[in-house]
Coordinates of C-alpha atoms and ligand atoms in Angstrom, one line a residue:
M1 CA 80.2 66.1 98.4
K2 CA 83.1 68.3 99.2
L3 CA 83.7 69.5 102.7
G4 CA 86.5 72.0 103.6
I5 CA 88.0 71.9 107.1
I6 CA 88.9 75.3 108.1
G7 CA 89.9 77.2 111.3
L8 CA 92.6 79.2 112.9
P9 CA 96.2 77.9 113.0
Q10 CA 96.6 75.2 115.6
S11 CA 92.9 74.5 116.2
G12 CA 93.1 70.9 115.4
K13 CA 92.3 70.9 111.6
T14 CA 94.7 68.2 110.6
T15 CA 93.9 66.2 113.7
I16 CA 90.3 66.1 112.8
F17 CA 91.1 65.5 109.0
N18 CA 93.0 62.4 110.2
A19 CA 90.0 61.3 112.3
L20 CA 87.6 61.8 109.4
T21 CA 89.7 60.1 106.8
R22 CA 91.7 57.6 108.7
S23 CA 94.8 59.3 107.5
S24 CA 98.0 59.9 109.3
R25 CA 99.2 63.2 108.1
P26 CA 101.9 64.7 110.4
L27 CA 100.6 67.5 112.6
A28 CA 103.1 69.9 111.2
M29 CA 102.5 73.7 111.9
S30 CA 101.2 75.3 108.9
A31 CA 102.4 78.7 110.5
G32 CA 99.8 80.7 108.5
R33 CA 100.8 79.2 105.1
V34 CA 98.2 78.0 102.7
E35 CA 98.3 74.2 102.6
I36 CA 95.7 72.0 101.1
T37 CA 95.2 68.2 101.5
T38 CA 92.3 66.2 100.3
A39 CA 91.2 62.7 100.9
V40 CA 87.9 60.8 99.9
V41 CA 86.1 58.6 102.3
D42 CA 83.2 56.1 101.8
V43 CA 80.1 57.0 103.7
P44 CA 79.5 54.1 106.1
D45 CA 76.0 52.6 105.2
E46 CA 74.8 49.4 106.9
R47 CA 71.5 49.5 104.8
L48 CA 73.6 49.3 101.5
L49 CA 75.6 46.4 102.9
K50 CA 72.4 44.5 103.7
L51 CA 70.8 45.3 100.4
A52 CA 74.1 44.1 98.6
D53 CA 73.8 40.9 100.6
L54 CA 70.2 40.3 99.8
F55 CA 70.9 40.7 96.0
S56 CA 74.3 38.9 96.2
S57 CA 75.7 42.0 94.5
K58 CA 79.3 41.4 93.2
K59 CA 80.3 45.0 93.7
I60 CA 79.5 47.5 96.3
V61 CA 79.8 51.4 95.7
H62 CA 79.4 53.7 98.6
A63 CA 78.5 57.3 98.5
Q64 CA 81.6 59.4 99.0
I65 CA 82.7 62.6 100.7
S66 CA 85.8 64.4 100.0
F67 CA 87.3 66.2 102.9
A68 CA 89.9 69.0 102.4
D69 CA 92.2 70.0 105.2
I70 CA 92.6 73.8 104.3
A71 CA 95.3 75.7 106.3
G72 CA 95.8 79.5 105.7
L73 CA 93.0 81.3 107.3
G74 CA 93.8 83.5 110.4
G75 CA 97.4 84.2 108.9
S76 CA 99.2 87.3 110.2
D77 CA 98.1 89.7 107.6
T78 CA 94.3 89.4 106.8
S79 CA 93.6 92.9 105.6
K80 CA 94.5 92.3 101.9
G81 CA 92.1 89.5 101.5
L82 CA 92.6 85.7 100.7
S83 CA 95.2 84.5 98.3
G84 CA 94.0 83.1 95.0
Q85 CA 95.1 79.5 96.0
L86 CA 93.1 79.7 99.3
L87 CA 90.1 81.4 97.6
N88 CA 90.0 78.7 94.8
A89 CA 90.1 75.8 97.3
L90 CA 87.3 77.4 99.5
T91 CA 85.0 78.3 96.6
G92 CA 85.2 74.6 95.4
M93 CA 83.7 73.4 98.6
D94 CA 79.9 72.5 99.1
G95 CA 80.2 73.2 102.7
L96 CA 82.7 74.3 105.4
L97 CA 83.6 72.6 108.7
L98 CA 84.9 75.2 111.1
V99 CA 87.1 73.8 113.8
L100 CA 87.2 75.9 116.9
R101 CA 89.8 75.2 119.5
A102 CA 88.2 74.3 122.8
F103 CA 90.9 72.1 124.3
E104 CA 93.2 73.3 126.9
D105 CA 96.9 72.3 126.4
P106 CA 99.7 74.6 127.5
S107 CA 102.1 72.8 125.2
V108 CA 100.1 73.9 122.3
P109 CA 100.4 77.8 121.8
H110 CA 97.3 79.4 120.8
P111 CA 97.9 82.0 118.1
H112 CA 95.9 84.7 120.0
G113 CA 97.2 83.8 123.4
T114 CA 94.2 82.2 125.1
A115 CA 91.5 79.7 124.1
D116 CA 88.4 81.5 123.3
A117 CA 86.1 79.7 120.9
A118 CA 83.6 82.6 120.5
R119 CA 86.4 85.0 119.5
D120 CA 87.9 82.5 117.1
L121 CA 84.6 82.1 115.4
R122 CA 84.3 86.0 115.0
L123 CA 87.9 86.0 113.6
V124 CA 87.3 83.4 110.9
E125 CA 83.8 84.7 110.1
D126 CA 85.3 88.1 109.7
E127 CA 87.8 86.9 107.2
L128 CA 85.1 85.3 105.2
L129 CA 82.9 88.4 105.4
L130 CA 85.9 90.6 104.3
N131 CA 86.5 88.5 101.3
D132 CA 82.7 88.7 100.3
L133 CA 82.7 92.5 101.0
I134 CA 85.7 93.0 98.7
I135 CA 84.0 91.0 95.9
V136 CA 80.9 93.0 96.4
E137 CA 82.7 96.4 96.3
R138 CA 84.6 95.5 93.3
R139 CA 81.4 94.6 91.4
I140 CA 79.7 97.8 92.7
G141 CA 82.7 99.8 91.2
K142 CA 82.6 98.1 87.8
L143 CA 78.7 98.3 87.5
T144 CA 78.7 102.1 88.4
E145 CA 81.4 102.7 85.8
E146 CA 79.4 100.7 83.1
R147 CA 76.4 102.7 84.0
G148 CA 78.2 106.0 83.6
K149 CA 79.4 105.0 80.2
G150 CA 75.8 104.1 79.2
G151 CA 77.0 100.7 78.2
R152 CA 74.8 97.5 78.0
D153 CA 71.2 97.4 79.1
I154 CA 70.9 100.0 81.7
P155 CA 67.9 98.5 83.7
A156 CA 69.9 95.2 83.9
I157 CA 72.8 97.2 85.4
E158 CA 70.4 98.9 87.8
R159 CA 69.0 95.6 88.9
E160 CA 72.4 94.1 89.6
L161 CA 73.5 97.2 91.4
A162 CA 70.4 97.0 93.6
L163 CA 71.3 93.4 94.4
Y164 CA 74.8 94.1 95.3
T165 CA 74.0 97.2 97.3
G166 CA 71.7 94.9 99.4
L167 CA 74.6 92.4 100.0
Q168 CA 76.9 95.2 100.8
E169 CA 74.6 96.4 103.6
K170 CA 74.2 92.9 105.1
L171 CA 78.0 92.1 104.9
S172 CA 78.8 95.6 106.4
A173 CA 76.6 94.7 109.3
N174 CA 78.6 91.5 109.8
K175 CA 75.7 89.3 108.5
P176 CA 77.0 86.3 106.4
L177 CA 75.0 85.8 103.2
R178 CA 73.9 82.4 104.2
E179 CA 71.7 84.2 106.7
T180 CA 70.1 86.4 104.1
S181 CA 67.3 85.1 101.9
L182 CA 68.1 85.2 98.3
S183 CA 65.9 84.0 95.6
S184 CA 67.1 80.9 93.4
D185 CA 67.5 83.5 90.5
E186 CA 69.7 85.7 92.6
L187 CA 71.8 82.8 93.8
K188 CA 72.4 81.8 90.2
Q189 CA 73.5 85.3 89.4
L190 CA 76.0 85.2 92.3
A191 CA 77.3 81.7 91.6
G192 CA 81.0 81.8 90.4
A193 CA 81.5 85.3 92.0
G194 CA 83.6 83.6 94.7
F195 CA 81.5 84.2 97.8
L196 CA 82.3 82.3 100.9
T197 CA 79.7 83.4 103.4
T198 CA 77.1 81.8 101.3
K199 CA 78.5 78.3 102.1
P200 CA 76.8 76.1 104.6
L201 CA 78.8 76.1 107.8
L202 CA 79.0 73.5 110.5
I203 CA 81.1 74.4 113.6
V204 CA 83.1 71.7 115.2
L205 CA 84.1 72.3 118.7
N206 CA 87.5 70.5 119.3
F207 CA 87.6 69.7 123.0
G208 CA 90.1 67.9 125.0
E209 CA 90.2 64.5 126.5
G210 CA 89.1 64.5 130.0
Q211 CA 87.4 67.9 129.5
S212 CA 83.8 68.3 129.2
A213 CA 81.9 69.4 126.1
P214 CA 81.7 73.2 126.2
S215 CA 78.5 75.0 125.8
F216 CA 78.6 77.4 123.1
P217 CA 76.0 79.7 121.6
S218 CA 75.8 79.6 117.9
S219 CA 73.4 80.4 115.1
A220 CA 75.2 77.8 112.9
P221 CA 74.7 74.0 113.5
L222 CA 77.3 72.7 115.8
L223 CA 78.9 69.6 117.2
S224 CA 81.6 68.9 119.6
L225 CA 84.2 66.2 119.6
Q226 CA 87.4 65.1 121.1
G227 CA 89.8 65.6 118.2
K228 CA 92.8 63.9 119.5
L229 CA 90.9 61.0 120.9
E230 CA 88.9 60.6 117.6
M231 CA 92.2 60.6 115.7
E232 CA 93.5 57.6 117.7
L233 CA 90.2 55.9 117.3
A234 CA 90.4 56.2 113.5
Q235 CA 93.7 54.3 113.4
L236 CA 92.1 51.2 115.1
S237 CA 90.7 48.1 113.6
P238 CA 86.8 47.9 113.7
E239 CA 87.0 45.4 116.6
D240 CA 89.4 47.6 118.6
A241 CA 87.4 50.7 117.8
E242 CA 84.3 49.1 119.3
I243 CA 86.2 48.5 122.7
F244 CA 87.7 51.9 122.5
L245 CA 84.2 53.6 122.1
K246 CA 82.9 51.6 125.1
E247 CA 85.8 52.4 127.2
Y248 CA 85.3 56.1 126.7
G249 CA 81.6 56.0 126.9
L250 CA 81.0 57.2 123.4
E251 CA 78.0 55.9 121.4
E252 CA 79.6 56.2 118.0
S253 CA 82.6 57.6 116.3
G254 CA 83.0 61.5 115.7
S255 CA 83.4 60.8 112.0
R256 CA 79.9 59.2 111.8
R257 CA 78.5 62.1 113.6
V258 CA 80.2 64.6 111.4
I259 CA 79.1 62.8 108.2
R260 CA 75.3 62.8 109.5
A261 CA 75.5 66.4 110.3
A262 CA 77.0 67.1 106.8
Y263 CA 74.1 65.3 105.2
D264 CA 71.8 67.6 107.2
L265 CA 73.9 70.6 106.5
L266 CA 73.7 70.2 102.7
N267 CA 70.2 68.9 102.7
T268 CA 71.3 65.5 101.4
Q269 CA 69.6 62.1 101.3
T270 CA 70.5 58.7 100.0
F271 CA 69.0 56.4 97.4
Y272 CA 70.0 53.1 95.9
T273 CA 70.2 51.2 92.8
I274 CA 70.7 47.5 93.6
G275 CA 71.3 44.5 91.4
E276 CA 73.5 41.4 91.2
P277 CA 76.3 43.2 89.4
E278 CA 76.4 46.2 91.7
A279 CA 74.9 47.8 94.7
H280 CA 75.3 51.5 94.6
A281 CA 74.5 54.3 97.1
W282 CA 73.9 57.8 95.6
M283 CA 73.6 61.3 97.2
L284 CA 70.6 63.3 96.3
R285 CA 69.2 66.6 97.5
R286 CA 66.3 66.2 99.9
G287 CA 63.0 66.9 98.1
A288 CA 64.4 65.9 94.7
S289 CA 62.4 64.1 92.1
A290 CA 62.6 60.7 90.6
L291 CA 63.8 62.4 87.4
E292 CA 66.6 64.1 89.3
A293 CA 67.5 60.7 90.8
A294 CA 67.8 59.4 87.3
D295 CA 69.8 62.2 86.2
T296 CA 72.2 61.5 89.1
I297 CA 72.8 58.1 87.7
H298 CA 73.2 59.2 84.2
S299 CA 71.9 61.9 82.0
D300 CA 70.9 59.5 79.3
I301 CA 68.6 57.6 81.9
A302 CA 66.9 61.0 82.7
R303 CA 66.6 61.9 79.2
G304 CA 64.9 58.5 78.2
F305 CA 63.0 58.3 81.5
I306 CA 59.6 56.5 81.2
R307 CA 58.7 55.2 84.7
A308 CA 60.6 54.3 87.9
E309 CA 60.0 51.2 90.1
I310 CA 60.6 52.3 93.6
V311 CA 60.5 50.5 96.9
A312 CA 61.7 51.8 100.3
G313 CA 65.1 50.0 101.0
Q314 CA 64.2 49.0 104.6
E315 CA 60.8 47.5 103.3
L316 CA 62.7 45.4 100.7
L317 CA 65.0 44.1 103.5
D318 CA 62.1 43.4 105.8
L319 CA 60.2 41.6 103.0
G320 CA 63.2 39.7 101.9
G321 CA 63.4 40.5 98.2
M322 CA 61.8 42.1 95.0
A323 CA 59.3 39.2 94.4
A324 CA 57.7 39.7 98.0
A325 CA 57.8 43.5 97.5
R326 CA 56.0 43.1 94.3
D327 CA 53.4 40.6 95.7
K328 CA 52.7 42.8 98.6
G329 CA 52.2 45.8 96.3
R330 CA 55.1 47.6 98.0
L331 CA 57.0 48.1 94.7
R332 CA 55.3 51.1 93.1
L333 CA 55.5 52.5 89.5
E334 CA 56.3 56.2 89.8
G335 CA 56.6 59.0 87.3
K336 CA 59.2 61.8 86.9
E337 CA 57.6 64.0 89.5
Y338 CA 57.7 61.4 92.4
K339 CA 59.5 63.0 95.4
M340 CA 62.3 60.6 96.4
Q341 CA 62.4 59.4 100.1
D342 CA 65.7 58.7 102.0
G343 CA 66.6 55.1 101.4
D344 CA 64.5 54.5 98.3
V345 CA 65.7 51.8 95.9
I346 CA 65.0 52.8 92.3
N347 CA 65.0 51.1 89.0
V348 CA 64.3 53.5 86.1
R349 CA 62.8 52.1 83.0
F350 CA 64.0 54.2 80.1
N351 CA 64.1 54.4 76.4
I352 CA 66.9 56.0 74.4
Ligands
GTP1 N1 95.5 68.1 124.0 C1 94.9 68.3 122.8 N2 95.7 68.5 121.8 C2 95.1 68.6 120.6 C3 93.8 68.3 120.3 N3 93.6 68.4 119.0 C4 94.8 68.9 118.5 N4 95.7 68.9 119.5 C5 97.1 69.4 119.2 O1 97.1 70.7 118.8 C6 98.3 70.7 117.8 C7 97.7 71.2 116.5 O2 96.8 70.4 116.1 P1 96.7 70.3 114.4 O3 95.7 69.2 114.1 O4 98.1 70.1 113.6 O5 96.0 71.6 114.1 P2 95.9 72.5 112.8 O6 94.6 73.3 112.9 O7 96.0 71.5 111.6 O8 97.2 73.4 112.8 P3 97.9 74.2 111.6 O9 97.9 73.2 110.3 O10 99.2 74.6 112.1 O11 97.0 75.4 111.2 C8 99.0 69.5 117.7 O12 100.0 69.5 118.6 C9 97.7 68.6 118.2 O13 98.3 67.4 118.9 C10 93.0 67.8 121.5 O14 91.9 67.6 121.2 N5 93.6 67.9 122.6
MG2 MG1 97.3 71.3 109.9

C-alpha cells in the first residue's frame, strides 16, 4: 500500500511523515520545490504476534505501508499544471493523505496569510482538478482530430469521446472523479492516463497542542491529529510512549489511527499464512476470494489452487491451535470462490 502525504507548503507534511514513519527528517522549508521522501513501515498487528507465538514461528513478516512525503503542491505558479516529477510521484500512489493546517503558530508563516483549512482544501483540490482537466482536454483534442481523419474504428472513438466529455463536465463543475460513478471498464480505460482526483483521499487535520480538534465539514473521510505531538511520540520507546499517551489523554497514537483509516480508505483487510518457519500478514481487498488471496501469496499457488483450509485467526487463538480447530470443526475446507474475512488464516492446497 502506497500513500502520498500532500498539502500546501508548511502544513505539517514532514512533521506527520516523521510521526508515521518514526523518521527524523529535518523540517526544512520546501519553498514550493518538488521534494519526495519515502519510508516503509510495518503495520502493527497484535494478532499476527500472537499467532506467531502460538506456532513458534521463526520469522514474522508484517504487512507494510509505504509513505511518501510529497512536497510541491501549492507552489507559486499553478496555472501550467504539475511538473512531470510531481505527477509521476502522485500517480504512483494508491491513496492520498491531504494534510490541512489547523494549528495556530505565529512563528510559522502561512503561505496564504491566515490559517483556513476549508480554503486550503479547495486550493489543493483545485490543483488536482486542473491536472485532470488538462488531461481530459488533451485527450478530447486528440480524439476529435482522429475522428476528423477518419482513422481507426470510428464508433470506438465516439465512445471514448463520450466518456471524456462526461468527465470534462464533472471536472469543470469542480467535482473530483472519485465522486462520480465509473464502471470498472471505464476505470480500466482511464488507468494510466495520470488522473489524480480518482485517488482515494483522506483528510488529515493537523491541529496544535493545547488547541481543540476543529470541526470541519467534509465529504471525504477525515481525521484530526496533533502533528507536532505525534512526531515527539514517535521518537519514544514503547514504554515511554505508553506514559506519554496517558499524560496527554490519548487512547492510541495518531499513526495507528491513520493506518486504520487507510485500510478503510483503500477497502483493505488482512489475512495470514502461519507456520513454524514464518508467520506472515498479507493485505487483501475486502470482498476478495480465496483464489485472490492465493494469488497475493504467489501466482503459482493461485494457478494450482485445489482447496483452501481456512480458520478465523481469532478462533485459532481462542482454541489454542490447529488440532483443536480441526476437532471443533472450525477449520473449514473452502473453494476458490470463498469470500475471505478479515483475520482469516489460510493454507492453500495446490498442485503445479
Ligand atoms: N505549533 C505547531 N507547529 C507545527 C505543527 N505541525 C507542524 N508545525 C510546524 O510547522 C512548520 C512546518 O512543518 P513541516 O512539517 O515542515 O511542514 P511541511 O508541510 O513539510 O512544509 P514544506 O515541506 O515546506 O511544504 C515547522 O516549523 C513545524 O514545526 C503543529 O501541530 N503545531
Ligand atoms: Mg516538508
